[in-house]
Amino acid sequence: KIEGVMDGKSIHALEMGIKTDEFEAAPCKVKIMKQDKKTNSSLVQLTIHEGKNHQVKKMFSSLGYEVLKLKREKIAFLDLEGLKPGEYRTLTVKEVKKLYGME
């Protein structure tokens, strides 16, 4: 969730890859889930293929948007399906091997 209503120019910039003060982010997939002009906010889904420190916040900041809430829903093939907020589960041996194989 970000502060502000995203415009087409900002969406296009994210989709093409954006340069921040610290790094150049690869192109990402952008999906606007909801925009609310009354609260001046947008709910945006990003699909990125990197994992730099505070990457999403820095990407939006470089476009003039503040991230109000951030939730990672998936990393590689692992997702949050079946987990409530704050819950965790132990990875299986197969999942750990698959993660090591991704290097």
Tab-separated table of N, CA and C in Angstrom:
chain	number	residue	atom	x	y	z
A	1	LYS	N	0.857	-1.172	0.000
A	1	LYS	CA	0.000	0.000	0.000
A	1	LYS	C	0.900	1.231	0.000
A	2	ILE	N	0.613	2.140	-0.903
A	2	ILE	CA	1.414	3.354	-0.991
A	2	ILE	C	0.532	4.584	-0.828
A	3	GLU	N	1.167	5.671	-0.434
A	3	GLU	CA	0.470	6.945	-0.365
A	3	GLU	C	0.492	7.542	-1.761
A	4	GLY	N	-0.675	7.907	-2.266
A	4	GLY	CA	-0.786	8.498	-3.587
A	4	GLY	C	-1.485	7.568	-4.561
A	5	VAL	N	-1.985	8.154	-5.631
A	5	VAL	CA	-2.635	7.397	-6.694
A	5	VAL	C	-1.629	7.309	-7.842
A	6	MET	N	-1.217	6.118	-8.180
A	6	MET	CA	-0.184	5.934	-9.205
A	6	MET	C	-0.683	6.333	-10.582
A	7	ASP	N	0.198	6.966	-11.329
A	7	ASP	CA	-0.130	7.334	-12.700
A	7	ASP	C	0.551	6.373	-13.669
A	8	GLY	N	0.150	6.444	-14.925
A	8	GLY	CA	0.688	5.548	-15.940
A	8	GLY	C	2.182	5.683	-16.128
A	9	LYS	N	2.700	6.884	-15.984
A	9	LYS	CA	4.135	7.121	-16.156
A	9	LYS	C	4.937	6.362	-15.087
A	10	SER	N	4.457	6.376	-13.860
A	10	SER	CA	5.139	5.667	-12.769
A	10	SER	C	5.066	4.156	-12.959
A	11	ILE	N	3.919	3.680	-13.385
A	11	ILE	CA	3.750	2.246	-13.634
A	11	ILE	C	4.719	1.804	-14.731
A	12	HIS	N	4.781	2.572	-15.799
A	12	HIS	CA	5.669	2.252	-16.919
A	12	HIS	C	7.134	2.246	-16.469
A	13	ALA	N	7.507	3.205	-15.630
A	13	ALA	CA	8.883	3.277	-15.133
A	13	ALA	C	9.255	2.017	-14.362
A	14	LEU	N	8.351	1.536	-13.515
A	14	LEU	CA	8.612	0.307	-12.758
A	14	LEU	C	8.716	-0.895	-13.697
A	15	GLU	N	7.849	-0.941	-14.695
A	15	GLU	CA	7.849	-2.064	-15.631
A	15	GLU	C	9.097	-2.095	-16.513
A	16	MET	N	9.713	-0.952	-16.720
A	16	MET	CA	10.910	-0.871	-17.561
A	16	MET	C	12.204	-1.028	-16.759
A	17	GLY	N	12.103	-0.931	-15.459
A	17	GLY	CA	13.292	-0.961	-14.598
A	17	GLY	C	13.614	0.458	-14.176
A	18	ILE	N	13.884	0.636	-12.912
A	18	ILE	CA	14.033	1.985	-12.366
A	18	ILE	C	15.368	2.128	-11.657
A	19	LYS	N	15.932	3.297	-11.732
A	19	LYS	CA	17.198	3.577	-11.071
A	19	LYS	C	16.924	4.390	-9.812
A	20	THR	N	17.428	3.893	-8.685
A	20	THR	CA	17.311	4.635	-7.430
A	20	THR	C	18.666	5.260	-7.131
A	21	ASP	N	18.786	5.915	-5.999
A	21	ASP	CA	20.062	6.500	-5.602
A	21	ASP	C	21.125	5.423	-5.358
A	22	GLU	N	20.672	4.203	-5.018
A	22	GLU	CA	21.605	3.155	-4.604
A	22	GLU	C	21.801	2.017	-5.600
A	23	PHE	N	20.816	1.785	-6.468
A	23	PHE	CA	20.915	0.655	-7.388
A	23	PHE	C	19.977	0.849	-8.569
A	24	GLU	N	20.170	-0.004	-9.561
A	24	GLU	CA	19.263	-0.034	-10.699
A	24	GLU	C	18.448	-1.314	-10.597
A	25	ALA	N	17.154	-1.163	-10.446
A	25	ALA	CA	16.281	-2.326	-10.285
A	25	ALA	C	15.869	-2.863	-11.647
A	26	ALA	N	15.819	-4.159	-11.748
A	26	ALA	CA	15.383	-4.815	-12.976
A	26	ALA	C	13.895	-4.538	-13.203
A	27	PRO	N	13.450	-4.678	-14.431
A	27	PRO	CA	12.016	-4.504	-14.706
A	27	PRO	C	11.180	-5.431	-13.821
A	28	CYS	N	10.004	-4.965	-13.457
A	28	CYS	CA	9.120	-5.782	-12.628
A	28	CYS	C	7.706	-5.743	-13.185
A	29	LYS	N	6.908	-6.655	-12.716
A	29	LYS	CA	5.502	-6.714	-13.105
A	29	LYS	C	4.711	-5.888	-12.099
A	30	VAL	N	3.826	-5.020	-12.591
A	30	VAL	CA	3.048	-4.132	-11.728
A	30	VAL	C	1.559	-4.385	-11.960
A	31	LYS	N	0.839	-4.551	-10.865
A	31	LYS	CA	-0.615	-4.710	-10.950
A	31	LYS	C	-1.256	-3.796	-9.907
A	32	ILE	N	-2.089	-2.878	-10.356
A	32	ILE	CA	-2.809	-1.992	-9.445
A	32	ILE	C	-4.037	-2.748	-8.953
A	33	MET	N	-4.070	-3.042	-7.676
A	33	MET	CA	-5.164	-3.805	-7.094
A	33	MET	C	-6.346	-2.900	-6.732
A	34	LYS	N	-6.009	-1.678	-6.268
A	34	LYS	CA	-7.049	-0.746	-5.818
A	34	LYS	C	-6.445	0.654	-5.737
A	35	GLN	N	-7.226	1.652	-6.137
A	35	GLN	CA	-6.818	3.043	-5.958
A	35	GLN	C	-7.961	3.784	-5.285
A	36	ASP	N	-7.645	4.576	-4.285
A	36	ASP	CA	-8.657	5.306	-3.525
A	36	ASP	C	-8.284	6.782	-3.481
A	37	LYS	N	-9.000	7.568	-4.253
A	37	LYS	CA	-8.700	9.005	-4.305
A	37	LYS	C	-9.081	9.700	-3.002
A	38	LYS	N	-10.070	9.169	-2.281
A	38	LYS	CA	-10.483	9.775	-1.007
A	38	LYS	C	-9.373	9.694	0.037
A	39	THR	N	-8.723	8.541	0.125
A	39	THR	CA	-7.644	8.374	1.104
A	39	THR	C	-6.274	8.619	0.480
A	40	ASN	N	-6.251	8.929	-0.822
A	40	ASN	CA	-5.024	9.183	-1.564
A	40	ASN	C	-4.033	8.028	-1.384
A	41	SER	N	-4.502	6.818	-1.722
A	41	SER	CA	-3.634	5.643	-1.587
A	41	SER	C	-3.900	4.657	-2.713
A	42	SER	N	-2.930	3.789	-2.932
A	42	SER	CA	-3.041	2.738	-3.938
A	42	SER	C	-2.547	1.431	-3.339
A	43	LEU	N	-3.185	0.352	-3.711
A	43	LEU	CA	-2.738	-0.977	-3.344
A	43	LEU	C	-2.116	-1.569	-4.603
A	44	VAL	N	-0.815	-1.821	-4.543
A	44	VAL	CA	-0.054	-2.233	-5.719
A	44	VAL	C	0.606	-3.583	-5.464
A	45	GLN	N	0.509	-4.472	-6.445
A	45	GLN	CA	1.182	-5.758	-6.367
A	45	GLN	C	2.379	-5.717	-7.316
A	46	LEU	N	3.565	-5.955	-6.780
A	46	LEU	CA	4.791	-5.993	-7.579
A	46	LEU	C	5.332	-7.414	-7.606
A	47	THR	N	5.836	-7.809	-8.753
A	47	THR	CA	6.565	-9.062	-8.867
A	47	THR	C	7.981	-8.685	-9.257
A	48	ILE	N	8.917	-8.898	-8.321
A	48	ILE	CA	10.312	-8.561	-8.558
A	48	ILE	C	11.139	-9.837	-8.567
A	49	HIS	N	12.331	-9.749	-9.129
A	49	HIS	CA	13.179	-10.936	-9.246
A	49	HIS	C	14.515	-10.734	-8.552
A	50	GLU	N	14.573	-9.759	-7.673
A	50	GLU	CA	15.767	-9.480	-6.893
A	50	GLU	C	15.334	-9.431	-5.433
A	51	GLY	N	16.186	-9.027	-4.570
A	51	GLY	CA	15.810	-8.922	-3.168
A	51	GLY	C	16.738	-7.977	-2.428
A	52	LYS	N	17.015	-6.862	-3.039
A	52	LYS	CA	17.925	-5.902	-2.420
A	52	LYS	C	17.300	-5.322	-1.153
A	53	ASN	N	18.133	-4.845	-0.245
A	53	ASN	CA	17.681	-4.288	1.028
A	53	ASN	C	16.721	-3.122	0.811
A	54	HIS	N	15.522	-3.249	1.309
A	54	HIS	CA	14.481	-2.222	1.203
A	54	HIS	C	14.206	-1.828	-0.248
A	55	GLN	N	14.340	-2.774	-1.148
A	55	GLN	CA	14.216	-2.501	-2.579
A	55	GLN	C	12.892	-1.849	-2.951
A	56	VAL	N	11.789	-2.418	-2.514
A	56	VAL	CA	10.477	-1.906	-2.918
A	56	VAL	C	10.273	-0.481	-2.394
A	57	LYS	N	10.627	-0.248	-1.148
A	57	LYS	CA	10.491	1.099	-0.583
A	57	LYS	C	11.326	2.108	-1.355
A	58	LYS	N	12.538	1.728	-1.725
A	58	LYS	CA	13.421	2.637	-2.456
A	58	LYS	C	12.915	2.878	-3.874
A	59	MET	N	12.353	1.853	-4.490
A	59	MET	CA	11.807	2.007	-5.842
A	59	MET	C	10.648	3.007	-5.834
A	60	PHE	N	9.734	2.846	-4.894
A	60	PHE	CA	8.601	3.767	-4.827
A	60	PHE	C	9.039	5.171	-4.415
A	61	SER	N	9.978	5.249	-3.499
A	61	SER	CA	10.479	6.540	-3.053
A	61	SER	C	11.090	7.332	-4.205
A	62	SER	N	11.794	6.638	-5.096
A	62	SER	CA	12.416	7.325	-6.227
A	62	SER	C	11.372	7.895	-7.181
A	63	LEU	N	10.140	7.402	-7.091
A	63	LEU	CA	9.042	7.921	-7.908
A	63	LEU	C	8.184	8.926	-7.144
A	64	GLY	N	8.513	9.157	-5.881
A	64	GLY	CA	7.780	10.129	-5.080
A	64	GLY	C	6.631	9.560	-4.266
A	65	TYR	N	6.605	8.248	-4.090
A	65	TYR	CA	5.544	7.605	-3.312
A	65	TYR	C	6.122	7.033	-2.021
A	66	GLU	N	5.356	7.118	-0.947
A	66	GLU	CA	5.763	6.529	0.323
A	66	GLU	C	5.034	5.207	0.509
A	67	VAL	N	5.768	4.175	0.882
A	67	VAL	CA	5.163	2.872	1.164
A	67	VAL	C	4.573	2.928	2.572
A	68	LEU	N	3.272	2.686	2.670
A	68	LEU	CA	2.589	2.713	3.956
A	68	LEU	C	2.566	1.336	4.608
A	69	LYS	N	2.465	0.300	3.783
A	69	LYS	CA	2.419	-1.064	4.295
A	69	LYS	C	3.002	-1.981	3.234
A	70	LEU	N	3.811	-2.925	3.675
A	70	LEU	CA	4.476	-3.829	2.750
A	70	LEU	C	4.323	-5.258	3.252
A	71	LYS	N	3.918	-6.144	2.350
A	71	LYS	CA	3.739	-7.545	2.722
A	71	LYS	C	4.338	-8.431	1.638
A	72	ARG	N	5.320	-9.244	2.013
A	72	ARG	CA	5.896	-10.207	1.078
A	72	ARG	C	5.009	-11.442	1.118
A	73	GLU	N	4.524	-11.830	-0.049
A	73	GLU	CA	3.619	-12.964	-0.106
A	73	GLU	C	4.270	-14.229	-0.634
A	74	LYS	N	5.390	-14.062	-1.326
A	74	LYS	CA	6.020	-15.236	-1.928
A	74	LYS	C	7.498	-14.948	-2.147
A	75	ILE	N	8.306	-15.974	-1.966
A	75	ILE	CA	9.722	-15.896	-2.316
A	75	ILE	C	10.071	-17.220	-2.988
A	76	ALA	N	10.577	-17.121	-4.203
A	76	ALA	CA	10.840	-18.290	-5.047
A	76	ALA	C	9.548	-19.097	-5.159
A	77	PHE	N	9.569	-20.346	-4.772
A	77	PHE	CA	8.387	-21.207	-4.849
A	77	PHE	C	7.631	-21.285	-3.521
A	78	LEU	N	8.109	-20.590	-2.496
A	78	LEU	CA	7.490	-20.611	-1.172
A	78	LEU	C	6.477	-19.472	-1.054
A	79	ASP	N	5.301	-19.777	-0.517
A	79	ASP	CA	4.301	-18.733	-0.316
A	79	ASP	C	3.702	-18.827	1.088
A	80	LEU	N	2.776	-17.954	1.371
A	80	LEU	CA	2.176	-17.882	2.707
A	80	LEU	C	0.872	-18.671	2.834
A	81	GLU	N	0.574	-19.458	1.831
A	81	GLU	CA	-0.693	-20.185	1.820
A	81	GLU	C	-0.865	-21.036	3.079
A	82	GLY	N	-1.991	-20.858	3.748
A	82	GLY	CA	-2.307	-21.635	4.945
A	82	GLY	C	-1.750	-21.071	6.242
A	83	LEU	N	-0.967	-19.993	6.148
A	83	LEU	CA	-0.394	-19.389	7.355
A	83	LEU	C	-1.148	-18.120	7.734
A	84	LYS	N	-1.416	-17.984	9.022
A	84	LYS	CA	-2.025	-16.760	9.542
A	84	LYS	C	-0.909	-15.757	9.842
A	85	PRO	N	-1.238	-14.468	9.939
A	85	PRO	CA	-0.207	-13.482	10.276
A	85	PRO	C	0.546	-13.864	11.551
A	86	GLY	N	1.874	-13.846	11.472
A	86	GLY	CA	2.711	-14.195	12.618
A	86	GLY	C	3.069	-15.666	12.708
A	87	GLU	N	2.384	-16.506	11.961
A	87	GLU	CA	2.687	-17.937	11.983
A	87	GLU	C	3.864	-18.250	11.070
A	88	TYR	N	4.492	-19.381	11.311
A	88	TYR	CA	5.561	-19.867	10.449
A	88	TYR	C	5.485	-21.377	10.406
A	89	ARG	N	6.232	-21.941	9.478
A	89	ARG	CA	6.336	-23.391	9.413
A	89	ARG	C	7.775	-23.757	9.099
A	90	THR	N	8.156	-24.957	9.451
A	90	THR	CA	9.490	-25.461	9.162
A	90	THR	C	9.534	-25.908	7.702
A	91	LEU	N	10.628	-25.574	7.019
A	91	LEU	CA	10.795	-26.017	5.639
A	91	LEU	C	11.079	-27.508	5.614
A	92	THR	N	10.607	-28.156	4.554
A	92	THR	CA	10.912	-29.575	4.386
A	92	THR	C	12.343	-29.711	3.860
A	93	VAL	N	12.897	-30.913	3.988
A	93	VAL	CA	14.235	-31.187	3.477
A	93	VAL	C	14.254	-30.931	1.961
A	94	LYS	N	13.211	-31.327	1.276
A	94	LYS	CA	13.108	-31.139	-0.181
A	94	LYS	C	13.129	-29.635	-0.533
A	95	GLU	N	12.408	-28.824	0.235
A	95	GLU	CA	12.379	-27.379	-0.014
A	95	GLU	C	13.755	-26.747	0.198
A	96	VAL	N	14.443	-27.167	1.245
A	96	VAL	CA	15.783	-26.630	1.523
A	96	VAL	C	16.729	-26.994	0.390
A	97	LYS	N	16.695	-28.239	-0.067
A	97	LYS	CA	17.553	-28.664	-1.171
A	97	LYS	C	17.246	-27.871	-2.438
A	98	LYS	N	15.972	-27.631	-2.676
A	98	LYS	CA	15.578	-26.868	-3.867
A	98	LYS	C	16.085	-25.426	-3.767
A	99	LEU	N	16.009	-24.838	-2.585
A	99	LEU	CA	16.526	-23.469	-2.398
A	99	LEU	C	18.032	-23.410	-2.636
A	100	TYR	N	18.761	-24.380	-2.096
A	100	TYR	CA	20.223	-24.413	-2.305
A	100	TYR	C	20.559	-24.601	-3.780
A	101	GLY	N	19.726	-25.327	-4.477
A	101	GLY	CA	19.944	-25.574	-5.904
A	101	GLY	C	19.693	-24.360	-6.785
A	102	MET	N	19.084	-23.330	-6.231
A	102	MET	CA	18.749	-22.130	-7.013
A	102	MET	C	19.935	-21.182	-7.169
A	103	GLU	N	21.000	-21.365	-6.407
A	103	GLU	CA	22.140	-20.444	-6.424
A	103	GLU	C	22.753	-20.328	-7.771
